[in-house]
Short mmCIF file of C-alpha atoms in Angstrom, two decimals:
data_model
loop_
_atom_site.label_atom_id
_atom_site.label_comp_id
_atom_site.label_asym_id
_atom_site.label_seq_id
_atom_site.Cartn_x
_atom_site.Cartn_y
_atom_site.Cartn_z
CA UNK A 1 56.27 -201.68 0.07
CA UNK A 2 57.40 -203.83 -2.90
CA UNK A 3 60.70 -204.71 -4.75
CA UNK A 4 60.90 -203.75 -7.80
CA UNK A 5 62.76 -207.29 -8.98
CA UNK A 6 59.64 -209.03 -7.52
CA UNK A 7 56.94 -206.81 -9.50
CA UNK A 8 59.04 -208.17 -13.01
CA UNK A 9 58.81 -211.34 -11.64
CA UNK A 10 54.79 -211.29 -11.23
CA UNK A 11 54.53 -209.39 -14.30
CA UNK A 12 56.71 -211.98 -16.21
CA UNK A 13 54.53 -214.98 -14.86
CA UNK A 14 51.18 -213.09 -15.54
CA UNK A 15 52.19 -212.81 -19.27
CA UNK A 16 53.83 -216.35 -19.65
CA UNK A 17 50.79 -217.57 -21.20
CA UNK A 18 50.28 -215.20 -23.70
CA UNK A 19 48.83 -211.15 -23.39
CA UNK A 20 48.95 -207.89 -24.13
CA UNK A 21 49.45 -206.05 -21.22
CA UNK A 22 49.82 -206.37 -17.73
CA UNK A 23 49.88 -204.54 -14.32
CA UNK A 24 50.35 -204.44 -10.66
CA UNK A 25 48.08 -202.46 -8.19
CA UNK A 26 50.11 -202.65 -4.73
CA UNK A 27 48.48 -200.93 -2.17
CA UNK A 28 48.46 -199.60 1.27
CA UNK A 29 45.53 -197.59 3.33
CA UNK A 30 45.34 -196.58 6.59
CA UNK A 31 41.94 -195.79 7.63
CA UNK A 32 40.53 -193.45 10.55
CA UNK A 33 36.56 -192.95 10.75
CA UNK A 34 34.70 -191.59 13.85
CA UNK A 35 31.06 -191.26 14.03
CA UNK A 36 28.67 -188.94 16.37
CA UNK A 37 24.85 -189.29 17.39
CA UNK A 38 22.89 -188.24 19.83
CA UNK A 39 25.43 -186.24 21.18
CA UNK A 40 27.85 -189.49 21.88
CA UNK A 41 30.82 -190.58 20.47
CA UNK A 42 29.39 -194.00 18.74
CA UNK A 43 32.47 -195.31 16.74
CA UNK A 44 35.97 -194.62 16.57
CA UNK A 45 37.62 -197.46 13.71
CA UNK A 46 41.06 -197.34 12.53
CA UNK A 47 42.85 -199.74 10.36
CA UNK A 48 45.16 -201.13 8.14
CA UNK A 49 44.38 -202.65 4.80
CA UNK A 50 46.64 -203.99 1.82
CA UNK A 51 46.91 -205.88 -0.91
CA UNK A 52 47.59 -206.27 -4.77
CA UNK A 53 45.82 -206.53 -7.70
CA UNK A 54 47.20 -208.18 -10.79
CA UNK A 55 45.40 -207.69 -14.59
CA UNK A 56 46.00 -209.07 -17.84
CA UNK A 57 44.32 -207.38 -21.01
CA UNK A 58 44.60 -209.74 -24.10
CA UNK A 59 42.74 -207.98 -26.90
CA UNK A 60 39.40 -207.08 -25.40
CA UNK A 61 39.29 -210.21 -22.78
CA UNK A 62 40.44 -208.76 -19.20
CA UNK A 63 41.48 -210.93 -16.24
CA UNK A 64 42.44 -209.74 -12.67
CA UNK A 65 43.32 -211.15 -9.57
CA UNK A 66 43.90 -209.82 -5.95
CA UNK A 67 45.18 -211.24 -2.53
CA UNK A 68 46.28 -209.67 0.69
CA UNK A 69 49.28 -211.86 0.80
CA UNK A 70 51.79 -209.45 -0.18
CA UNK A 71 54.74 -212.39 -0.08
CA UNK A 72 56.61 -213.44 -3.20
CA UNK A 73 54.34 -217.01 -2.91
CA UNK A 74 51.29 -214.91 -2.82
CA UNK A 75 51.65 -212.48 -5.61
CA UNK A 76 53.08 -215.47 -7.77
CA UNK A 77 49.81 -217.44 -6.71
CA UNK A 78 47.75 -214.65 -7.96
CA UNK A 79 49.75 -213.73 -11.26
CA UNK A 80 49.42 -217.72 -12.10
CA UNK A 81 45.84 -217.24 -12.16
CA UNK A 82 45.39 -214.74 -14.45
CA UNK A 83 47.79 -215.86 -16.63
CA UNK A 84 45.69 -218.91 -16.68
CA UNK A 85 42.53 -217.11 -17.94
CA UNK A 86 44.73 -215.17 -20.62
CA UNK A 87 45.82 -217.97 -22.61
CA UNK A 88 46.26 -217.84 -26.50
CA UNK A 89 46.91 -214.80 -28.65
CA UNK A 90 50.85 -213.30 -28.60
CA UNK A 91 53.05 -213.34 -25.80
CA UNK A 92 54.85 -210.16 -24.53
CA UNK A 93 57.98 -209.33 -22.63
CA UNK A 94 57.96 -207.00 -19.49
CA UNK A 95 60.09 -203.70 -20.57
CA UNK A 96 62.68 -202.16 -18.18
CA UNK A 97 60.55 -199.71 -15.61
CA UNK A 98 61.20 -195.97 -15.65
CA UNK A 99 59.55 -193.69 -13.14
CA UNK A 100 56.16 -192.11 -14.56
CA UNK A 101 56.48 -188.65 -13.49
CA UNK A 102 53.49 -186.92 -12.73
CA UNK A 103 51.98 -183.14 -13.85
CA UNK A 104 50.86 -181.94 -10.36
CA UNK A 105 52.92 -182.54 -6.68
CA UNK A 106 49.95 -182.12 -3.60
CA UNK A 107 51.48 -180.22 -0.65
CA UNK A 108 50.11 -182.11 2.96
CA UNK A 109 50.55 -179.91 5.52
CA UNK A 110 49.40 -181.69 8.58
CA UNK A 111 49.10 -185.57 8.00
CA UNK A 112 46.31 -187.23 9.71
CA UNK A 113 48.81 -190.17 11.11
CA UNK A 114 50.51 -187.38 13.13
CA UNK A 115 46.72 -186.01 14.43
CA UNK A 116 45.98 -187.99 17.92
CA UNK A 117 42.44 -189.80 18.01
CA UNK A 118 41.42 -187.30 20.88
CA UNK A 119 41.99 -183.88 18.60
CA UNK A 120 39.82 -185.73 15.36
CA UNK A 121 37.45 -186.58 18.49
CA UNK A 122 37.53 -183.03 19.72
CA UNK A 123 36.72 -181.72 16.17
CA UNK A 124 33.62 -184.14 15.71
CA UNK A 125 32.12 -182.73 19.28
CA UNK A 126 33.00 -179.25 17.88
CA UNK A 127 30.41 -179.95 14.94
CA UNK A 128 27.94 -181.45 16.71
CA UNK A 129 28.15 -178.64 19.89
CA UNK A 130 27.75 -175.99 17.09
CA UNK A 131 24.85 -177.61 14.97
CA UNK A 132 22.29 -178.31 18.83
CA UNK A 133 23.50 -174.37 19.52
CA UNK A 134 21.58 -172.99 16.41
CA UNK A 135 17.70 -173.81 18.24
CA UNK A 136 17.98 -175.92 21.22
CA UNK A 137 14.14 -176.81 20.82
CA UNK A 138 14.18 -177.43 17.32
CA UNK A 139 17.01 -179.21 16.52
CA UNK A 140 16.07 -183.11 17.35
CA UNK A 141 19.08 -185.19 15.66
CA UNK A 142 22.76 -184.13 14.94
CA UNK A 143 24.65 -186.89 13.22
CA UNK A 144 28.97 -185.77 12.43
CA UNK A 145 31.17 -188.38 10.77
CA UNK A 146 34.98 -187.82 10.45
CA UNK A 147 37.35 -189.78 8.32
CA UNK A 148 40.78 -189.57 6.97
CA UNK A 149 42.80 -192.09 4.75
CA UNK A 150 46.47 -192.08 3.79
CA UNK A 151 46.87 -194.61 0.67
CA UNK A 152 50.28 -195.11 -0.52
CA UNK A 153 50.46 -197.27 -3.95
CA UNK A 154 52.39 -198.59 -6.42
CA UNK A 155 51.56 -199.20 -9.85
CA UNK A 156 53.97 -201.14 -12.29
CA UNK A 157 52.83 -202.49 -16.21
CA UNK A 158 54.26 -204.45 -18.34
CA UNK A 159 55.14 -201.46 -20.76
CA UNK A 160 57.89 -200.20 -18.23
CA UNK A 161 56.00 -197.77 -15.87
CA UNK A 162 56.65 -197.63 -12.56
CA UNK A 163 54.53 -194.83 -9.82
CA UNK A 164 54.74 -194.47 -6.52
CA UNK A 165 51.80 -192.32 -5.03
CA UNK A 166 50.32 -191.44 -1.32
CA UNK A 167 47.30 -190.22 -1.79
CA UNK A 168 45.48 -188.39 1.67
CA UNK A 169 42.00 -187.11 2.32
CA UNK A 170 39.87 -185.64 5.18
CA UNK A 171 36.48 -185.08 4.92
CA UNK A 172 34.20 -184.15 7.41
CA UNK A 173 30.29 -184.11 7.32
CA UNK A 174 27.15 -183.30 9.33
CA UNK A 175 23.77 -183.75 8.97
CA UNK A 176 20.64 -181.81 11.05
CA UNK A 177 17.41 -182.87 11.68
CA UNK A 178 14.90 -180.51 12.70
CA UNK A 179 11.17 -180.74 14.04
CA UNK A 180 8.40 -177.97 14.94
CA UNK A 181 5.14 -179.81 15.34
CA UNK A 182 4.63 -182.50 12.70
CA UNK A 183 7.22 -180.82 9.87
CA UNK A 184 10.08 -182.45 9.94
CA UNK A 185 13.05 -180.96 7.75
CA UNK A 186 17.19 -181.88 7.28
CA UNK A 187 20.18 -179.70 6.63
CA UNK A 188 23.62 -181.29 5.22
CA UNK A 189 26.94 -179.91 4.74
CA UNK A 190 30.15 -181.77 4.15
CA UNK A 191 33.76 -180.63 3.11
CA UNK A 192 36.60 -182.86 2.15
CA UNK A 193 39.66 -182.65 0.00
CA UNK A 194 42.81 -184.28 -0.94
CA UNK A 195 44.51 -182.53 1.91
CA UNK A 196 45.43 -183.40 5.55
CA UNK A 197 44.06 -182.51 9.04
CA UNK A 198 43.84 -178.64 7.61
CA UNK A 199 41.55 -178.82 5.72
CA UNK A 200 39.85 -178.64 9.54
CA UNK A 201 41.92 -175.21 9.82
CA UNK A 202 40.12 -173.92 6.87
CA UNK A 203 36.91 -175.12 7.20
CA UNK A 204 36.28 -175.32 10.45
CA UNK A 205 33.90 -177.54 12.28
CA UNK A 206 31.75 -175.38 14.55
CA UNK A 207 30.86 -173.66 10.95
CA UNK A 208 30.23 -176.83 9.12
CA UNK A 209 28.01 -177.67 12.19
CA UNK A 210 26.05 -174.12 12.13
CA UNK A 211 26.01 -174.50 8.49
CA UNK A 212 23.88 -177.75 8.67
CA UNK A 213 21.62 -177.42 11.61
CA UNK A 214 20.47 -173.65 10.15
CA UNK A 215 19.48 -175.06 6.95
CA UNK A 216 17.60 -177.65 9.01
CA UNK A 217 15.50 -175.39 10.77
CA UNK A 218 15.03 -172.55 7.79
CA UNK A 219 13.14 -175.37 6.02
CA UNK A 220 10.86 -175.55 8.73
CA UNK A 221 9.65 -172.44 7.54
CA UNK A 222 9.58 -172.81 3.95
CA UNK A 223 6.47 -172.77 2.25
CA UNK A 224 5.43 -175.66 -0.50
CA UNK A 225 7.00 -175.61 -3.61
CA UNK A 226 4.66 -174.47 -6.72
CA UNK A 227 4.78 -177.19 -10.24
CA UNK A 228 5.54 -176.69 -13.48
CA UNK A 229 7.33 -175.45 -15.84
CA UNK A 230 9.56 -173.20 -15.06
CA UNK A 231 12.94 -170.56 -15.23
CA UNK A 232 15.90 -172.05 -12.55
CA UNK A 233 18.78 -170.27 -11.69
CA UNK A 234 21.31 -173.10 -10.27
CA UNK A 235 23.41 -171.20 -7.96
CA UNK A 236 27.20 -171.78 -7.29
CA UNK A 237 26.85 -172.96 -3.98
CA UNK A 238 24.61 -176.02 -4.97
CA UNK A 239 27.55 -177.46 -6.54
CA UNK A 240 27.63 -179.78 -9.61
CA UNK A 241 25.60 -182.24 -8.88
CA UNK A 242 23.55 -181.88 -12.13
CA UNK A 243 26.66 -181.91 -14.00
CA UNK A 244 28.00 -185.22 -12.52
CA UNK A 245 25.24 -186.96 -12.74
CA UNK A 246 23.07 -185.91 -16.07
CA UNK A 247 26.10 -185.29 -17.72
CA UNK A 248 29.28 -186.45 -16.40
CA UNK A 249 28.52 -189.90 -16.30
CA UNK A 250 27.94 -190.28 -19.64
CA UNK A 251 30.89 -189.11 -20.94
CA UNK A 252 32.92 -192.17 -19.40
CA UNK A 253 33.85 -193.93 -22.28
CA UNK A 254 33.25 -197.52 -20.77
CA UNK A 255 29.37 -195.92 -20.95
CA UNK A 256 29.87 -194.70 -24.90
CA UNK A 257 31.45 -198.24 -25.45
CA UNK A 258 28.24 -199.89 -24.49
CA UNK A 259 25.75 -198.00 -26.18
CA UNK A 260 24.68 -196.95 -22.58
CA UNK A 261 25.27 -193.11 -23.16
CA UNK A 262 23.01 -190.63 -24.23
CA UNK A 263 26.74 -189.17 -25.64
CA UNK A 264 27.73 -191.87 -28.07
CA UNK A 265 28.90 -191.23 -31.32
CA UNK A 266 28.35 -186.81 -31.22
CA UNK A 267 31.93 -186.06 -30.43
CA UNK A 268 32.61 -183.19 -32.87
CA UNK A 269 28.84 -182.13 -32.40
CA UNK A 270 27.11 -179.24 -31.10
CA UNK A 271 25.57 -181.36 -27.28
CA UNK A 272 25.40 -178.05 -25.41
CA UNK A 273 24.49 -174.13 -25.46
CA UNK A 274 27.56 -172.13 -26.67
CA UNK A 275 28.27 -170.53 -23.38
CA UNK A 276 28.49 -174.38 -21.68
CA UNK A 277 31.86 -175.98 -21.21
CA UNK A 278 32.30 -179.12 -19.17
CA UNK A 279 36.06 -180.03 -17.52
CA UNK A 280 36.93 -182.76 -15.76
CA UNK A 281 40.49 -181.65 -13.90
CA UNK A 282 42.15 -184.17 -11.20
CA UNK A 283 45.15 -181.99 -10.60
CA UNK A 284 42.95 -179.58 -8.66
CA UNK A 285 44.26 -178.47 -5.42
CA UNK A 286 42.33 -179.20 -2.20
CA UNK A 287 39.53 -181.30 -4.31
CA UNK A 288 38.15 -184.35 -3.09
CA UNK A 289 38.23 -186.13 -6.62
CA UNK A 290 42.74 -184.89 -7.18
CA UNK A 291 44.98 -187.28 -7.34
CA UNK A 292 48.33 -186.98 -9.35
CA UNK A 293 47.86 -190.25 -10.99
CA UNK A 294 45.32 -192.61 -11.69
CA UNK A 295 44.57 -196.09 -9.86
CA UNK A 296 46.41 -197.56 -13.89
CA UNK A 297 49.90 -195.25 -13.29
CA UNK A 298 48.70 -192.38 -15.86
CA UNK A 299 49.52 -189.11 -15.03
CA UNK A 300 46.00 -187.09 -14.01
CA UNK A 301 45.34 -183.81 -16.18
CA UNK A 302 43.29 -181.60 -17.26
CA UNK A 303 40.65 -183.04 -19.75
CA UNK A 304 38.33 -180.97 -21.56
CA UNK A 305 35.12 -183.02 -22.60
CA UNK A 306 32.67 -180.03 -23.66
CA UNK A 307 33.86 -177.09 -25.24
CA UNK A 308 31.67 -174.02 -26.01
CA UNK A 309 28.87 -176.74 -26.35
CA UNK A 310 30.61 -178.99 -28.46
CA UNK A 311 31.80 -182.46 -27.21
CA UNK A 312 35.21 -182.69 -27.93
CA UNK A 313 36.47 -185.98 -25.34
CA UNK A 314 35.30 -188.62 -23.37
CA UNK A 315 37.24 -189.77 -20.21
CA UNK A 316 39.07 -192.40 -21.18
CA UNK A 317 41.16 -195.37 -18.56
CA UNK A 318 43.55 -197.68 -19.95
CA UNK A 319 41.15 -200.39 -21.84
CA UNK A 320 38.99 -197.93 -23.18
CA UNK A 321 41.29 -196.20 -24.91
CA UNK A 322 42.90 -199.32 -26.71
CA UNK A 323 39.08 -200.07 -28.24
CA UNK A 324 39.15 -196.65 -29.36
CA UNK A 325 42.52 -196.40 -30.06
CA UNK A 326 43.11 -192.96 -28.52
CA UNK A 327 45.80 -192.56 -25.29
CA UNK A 328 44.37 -192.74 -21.71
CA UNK A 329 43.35 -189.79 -20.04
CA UNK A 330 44.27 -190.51 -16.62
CA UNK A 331 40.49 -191.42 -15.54
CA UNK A 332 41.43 -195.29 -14.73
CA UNK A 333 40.36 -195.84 -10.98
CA UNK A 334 39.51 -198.12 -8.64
CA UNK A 335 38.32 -198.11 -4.98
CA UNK A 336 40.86 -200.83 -3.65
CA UNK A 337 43.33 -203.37 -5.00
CA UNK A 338 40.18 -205.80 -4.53
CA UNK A 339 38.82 -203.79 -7.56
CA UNK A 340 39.93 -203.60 -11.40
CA UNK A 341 40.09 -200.04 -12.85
CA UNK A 342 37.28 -198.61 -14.79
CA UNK A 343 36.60 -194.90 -16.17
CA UNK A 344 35.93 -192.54 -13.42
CA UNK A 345 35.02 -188.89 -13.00
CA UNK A 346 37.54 -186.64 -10.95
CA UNK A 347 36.64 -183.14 -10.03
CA UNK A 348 34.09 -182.34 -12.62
CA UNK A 349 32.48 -179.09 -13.37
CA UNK A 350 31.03 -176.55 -15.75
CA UNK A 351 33.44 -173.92 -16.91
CA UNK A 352 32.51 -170.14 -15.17
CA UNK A 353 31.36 -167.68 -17.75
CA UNK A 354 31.61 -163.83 -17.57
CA UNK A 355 28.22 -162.86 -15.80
CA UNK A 356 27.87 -161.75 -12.73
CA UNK A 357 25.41 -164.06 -10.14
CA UNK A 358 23.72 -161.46 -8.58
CA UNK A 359 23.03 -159.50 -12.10
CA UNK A 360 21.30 -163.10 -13.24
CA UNK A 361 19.02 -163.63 -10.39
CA UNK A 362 17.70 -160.33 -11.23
CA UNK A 363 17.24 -160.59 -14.75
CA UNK A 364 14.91 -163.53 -13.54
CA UNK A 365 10.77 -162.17 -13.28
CA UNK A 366 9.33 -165.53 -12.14
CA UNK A 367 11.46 -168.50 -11.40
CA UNK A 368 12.92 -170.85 -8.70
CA UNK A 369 16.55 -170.40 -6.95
CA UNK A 370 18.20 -173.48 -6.21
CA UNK A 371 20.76 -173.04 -4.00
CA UNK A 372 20.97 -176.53 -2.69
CA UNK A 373 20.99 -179.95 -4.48
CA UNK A 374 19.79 -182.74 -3.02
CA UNK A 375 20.06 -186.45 -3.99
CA UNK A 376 18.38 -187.76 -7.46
CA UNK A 377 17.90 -190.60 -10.29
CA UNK A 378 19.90 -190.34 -13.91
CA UNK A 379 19.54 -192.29 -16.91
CA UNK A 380 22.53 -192.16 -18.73
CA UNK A 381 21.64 -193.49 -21.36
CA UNK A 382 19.12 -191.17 -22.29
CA UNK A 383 19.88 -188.48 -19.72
CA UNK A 384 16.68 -187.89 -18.06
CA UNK A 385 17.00 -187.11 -14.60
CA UNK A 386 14.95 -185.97 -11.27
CA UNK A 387 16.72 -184.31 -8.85
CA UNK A 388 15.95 -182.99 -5.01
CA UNK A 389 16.06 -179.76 -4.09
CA UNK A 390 17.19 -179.14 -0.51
CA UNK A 391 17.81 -175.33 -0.21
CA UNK A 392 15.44 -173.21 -2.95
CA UNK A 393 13.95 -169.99 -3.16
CA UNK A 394 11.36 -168.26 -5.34
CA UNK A 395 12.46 -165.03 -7.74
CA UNK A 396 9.73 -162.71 -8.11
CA UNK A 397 10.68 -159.70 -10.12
CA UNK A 398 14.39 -160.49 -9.94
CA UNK A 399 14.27 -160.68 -5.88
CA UNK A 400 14.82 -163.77 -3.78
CA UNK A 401 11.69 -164.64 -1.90
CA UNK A 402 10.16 -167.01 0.37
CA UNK A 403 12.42 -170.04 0.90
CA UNK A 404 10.56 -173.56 -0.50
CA UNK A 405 10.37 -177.11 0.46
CA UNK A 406 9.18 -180.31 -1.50
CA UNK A 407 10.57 -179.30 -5.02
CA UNK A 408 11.98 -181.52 -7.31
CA UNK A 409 14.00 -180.77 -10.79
CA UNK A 410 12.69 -183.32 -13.49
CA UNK A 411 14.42 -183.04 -16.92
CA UNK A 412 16.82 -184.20 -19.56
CA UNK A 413 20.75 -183.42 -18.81
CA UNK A 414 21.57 -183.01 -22.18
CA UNK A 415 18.66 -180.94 -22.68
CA UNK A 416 19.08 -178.78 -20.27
CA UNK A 417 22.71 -177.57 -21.21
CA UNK A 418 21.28 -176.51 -24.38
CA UNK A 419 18.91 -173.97 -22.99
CA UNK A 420 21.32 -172.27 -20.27
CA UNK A 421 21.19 -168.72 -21.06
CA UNK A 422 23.65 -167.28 -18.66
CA UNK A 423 27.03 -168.37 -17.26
CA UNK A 424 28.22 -166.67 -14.08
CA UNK A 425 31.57 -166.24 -13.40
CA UNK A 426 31.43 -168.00 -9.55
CA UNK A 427 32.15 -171.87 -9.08
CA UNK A 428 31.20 -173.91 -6.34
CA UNK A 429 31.96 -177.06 -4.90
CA UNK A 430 30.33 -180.25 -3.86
CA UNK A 431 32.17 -183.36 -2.24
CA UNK A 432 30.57 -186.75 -2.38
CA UNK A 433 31.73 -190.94 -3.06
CA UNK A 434 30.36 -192.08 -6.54
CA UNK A 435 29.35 -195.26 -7.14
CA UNK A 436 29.40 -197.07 -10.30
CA UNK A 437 29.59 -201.09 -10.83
CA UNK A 438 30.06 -201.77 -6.90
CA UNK A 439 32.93 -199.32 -6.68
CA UNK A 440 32.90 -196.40 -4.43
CA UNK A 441 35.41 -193.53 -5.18
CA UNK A 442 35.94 -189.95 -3.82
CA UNK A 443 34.64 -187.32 -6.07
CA UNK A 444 33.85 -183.14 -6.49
CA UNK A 445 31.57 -181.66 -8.64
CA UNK A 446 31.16 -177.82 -9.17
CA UNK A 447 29.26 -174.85 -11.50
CA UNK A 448 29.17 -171.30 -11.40
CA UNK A 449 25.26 -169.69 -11.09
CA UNK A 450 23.63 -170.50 -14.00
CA UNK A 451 20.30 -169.92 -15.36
CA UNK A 452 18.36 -172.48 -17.14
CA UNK A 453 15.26 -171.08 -19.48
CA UNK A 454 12.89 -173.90 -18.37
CA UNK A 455 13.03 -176.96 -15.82
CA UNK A 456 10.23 -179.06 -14.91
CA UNK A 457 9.66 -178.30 -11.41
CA UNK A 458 7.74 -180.77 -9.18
CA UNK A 459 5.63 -179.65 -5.65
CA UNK A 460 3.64 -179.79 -3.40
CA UNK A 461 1.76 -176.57 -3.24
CA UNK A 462 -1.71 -176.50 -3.85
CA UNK A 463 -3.02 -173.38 -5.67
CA UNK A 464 -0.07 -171.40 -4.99
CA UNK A 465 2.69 -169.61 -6.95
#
């Protein structure tokens, strides 16, 4: 993709003005996405996108410039702008590059360049064929979108590091819409990971169709959700989307920086219950949110931010870390070369505990199952959140009952991880793309079962419980 004489060169002229640091983002992606409605085939898009990005950090001042012209004129052009806006302050050399070396190697078995358009196609009509099967007559709207992306990069810095990286993912979702009279109710299920065309072979599409269109029309059924104040057992399966939002977001240290973090300023202090610990791990295998190294060249690991309730580390990318003059944590990343690296969650999730999930549910009198979570508004700055539920049950004398629609989970993140009572010893997974300052990347969340003493819970039943 790049000689390595010509990445000195650009990181030479980026500095000649004066800087601390400098780096090179060279990137390649090749792109597949195919989308499904109304039983048709509406898009099939490939392409080819690349590009480099070029930053200069001088004290806390950051400039960076991109361009798609990968020649030696273009990458010179765009180093000779940024070393325009980094003028003054002491002028450094670029050191001799060694290979960075990273913790984890991903195993691809089947990559999605080798997959012909027709199979990914076939795949897509499997999900959709599988989610209209379920009910025929209730099952009104099927919508499946595919998508793969191979992204090779290099990433070379002024301090001598050099990283070559391909990074692929598949993901696959599907979303049901269901209708019985004037109730209208949707199911969703998506998988992805930082795997090729198998993760397809493991999760496989007719199931991630079924999966979808039956939680579609269950909800049909489901009775209005009672209010108030209530015991919540957050099951496994509903993944960690409390965690990554109430939480996880505010321990990005860019956040803690700005004062913007309901986090700032307790690490060292007791934030959660004892049984909580919070890990944000990017060498996962088969998550969405691995990757070996981060979009700056640092080698991903394991980070642990909460332990046994206390808050021991935020997640830290390059810049960050100077200002608090710590070492980077491998959580510097970007969605393209178009973008400058900021601090960014990876595969983030609660620690499992030693309970077991069924024995929890029925220590639980009175209380709500959620066993789906549904989209939702944080505040990280002071951690308040509200939260959809789109799969929940009532408990009644430690049984699951009636399924429930409408309800909503309105509290405090921080809060709330104080007054978890149990810890189960399950995890499960969630895929999604987080944004965060115009930047889109790929993400998991997880938790094991968990139950919370008291959630607000908002609905829509009227003189029920």
């Amino acid at each position: 993709m790049m000689d390595q004489g010509l990445l000195k060169e650009v990181l030479a002229e980026a500095l000649k003005n004066g800087g601390d640091f400098a780096d090179v983002f060279v990137e390649q992606k090749k792109i597949t996405g195919i989308g499904c409605e109304a039983g048709k085939i509406e898009r099939i898009q490939s392409g080819i996108e690349s590009g480099a990005g070029i930053r200069v950090i001088s004290g806390d001042a950051t400039a960076y410039a991109y361009t798609n012209d990968l020649s030696r004129e273009g990458m010179l052009n765009a180093a000779k702008i940024v070393s325009h806006a980094a003028t003054g302050g002491k002028k450094s050399g670029v050191a001799e590059f060694r290979f960075v070396k990273p913790n984890v190697k991903f195993e691809i078995k089947v990559n999605p360049s080798e997959v012909t358009t027709e199979q990914k196609v076939l795949a897509v009509k499997a999900a959709d064929g599988a989610a209209r099967a379920v009910d025929a007559e209730k099952i009104k709207q099927v919508m499946v979108g595919y998508a793969d992306i191979v992204q090779k990069v290099i990433i070379a810095n002024s301090q001598g590091d050099f990283v070559e990286d391909e990074r692929v993912r598949t993901r696959l979702m599907v979303q049901a819409v269901a209708a019985e009279g004037s109730v209208i109710q949707t199911g969703y299920e998506a998988v992805g990971s930082h795997s090729g065309f198998e993760l397809l072979q493991r999760n496989k599409p007719e199931e991630v169709g079924a999966k979808a269109a039956r939680r579609a029309v269950q909800m049909l059924g489901a009775k209005p959700a009672p209010a108030g104040k209530m015991v919540v057992v957050l099951a496994g399966e509903a993944g960690g989307t409390m965690v990554h939002e109430a939480c996880g977001h505010g321990l990005e240290a860019d956040l803690v920086q700005k004062g913007l973090s309901v986090y700032a300023g307790k690490k060292g202090q007791k934030v959660a219950a004892d049984c909580i610990t919070v890990i944000d791990d990017a060498t996962m295998e088969d998550r969405y949110g691995s990757y070996s190294v981060d979009d700056e060249g640092v080698p991903a690991r394991k980070v642990v931010l909460i332990e046994n309730g206390v808050l021991k580390d935020y997640m830290y990318d390059r810049l960050t870390a100077r200002r608090d003059n710590v070492q980077p944590n491998g959580h510097g990343r970007r969605e393209s070369y178009q973008d400058k690296p900021i601090p960014r969650m990876g595969n983030t999730y609660i620690a499992p505990g030693k309970d077991d999930p069924q024995e929890i549910i029925k220590s639980v009198e009175s209380g709500l199952l959620v066993k789906k979570m549904g989209g939702g508004q944080v505040n990280t700055t002071t951690g308040d959140f509200v939260f959809d539920v789109a799969e929940g049950y009532l408990i009644k004398n430690g049984q699951i009952g009636p399924m429930v629609r409408g309800a909503t989970l309105t509290g405090n993140g921080p809060e709330v991880l104080k007054v978890v009572e149990k810890v189960g010893s399950d995890l499960g997974f969630t895929i999604g793309t987080c944004g965060k300052d115009g930047q889109g990347v790929p993400v998991s969340d997880a938790q094991p079962t968990m139950l919370v003493r008291q959630i607000t819970v908002g609905g829509t039943a009227h003189g029920e419980s």
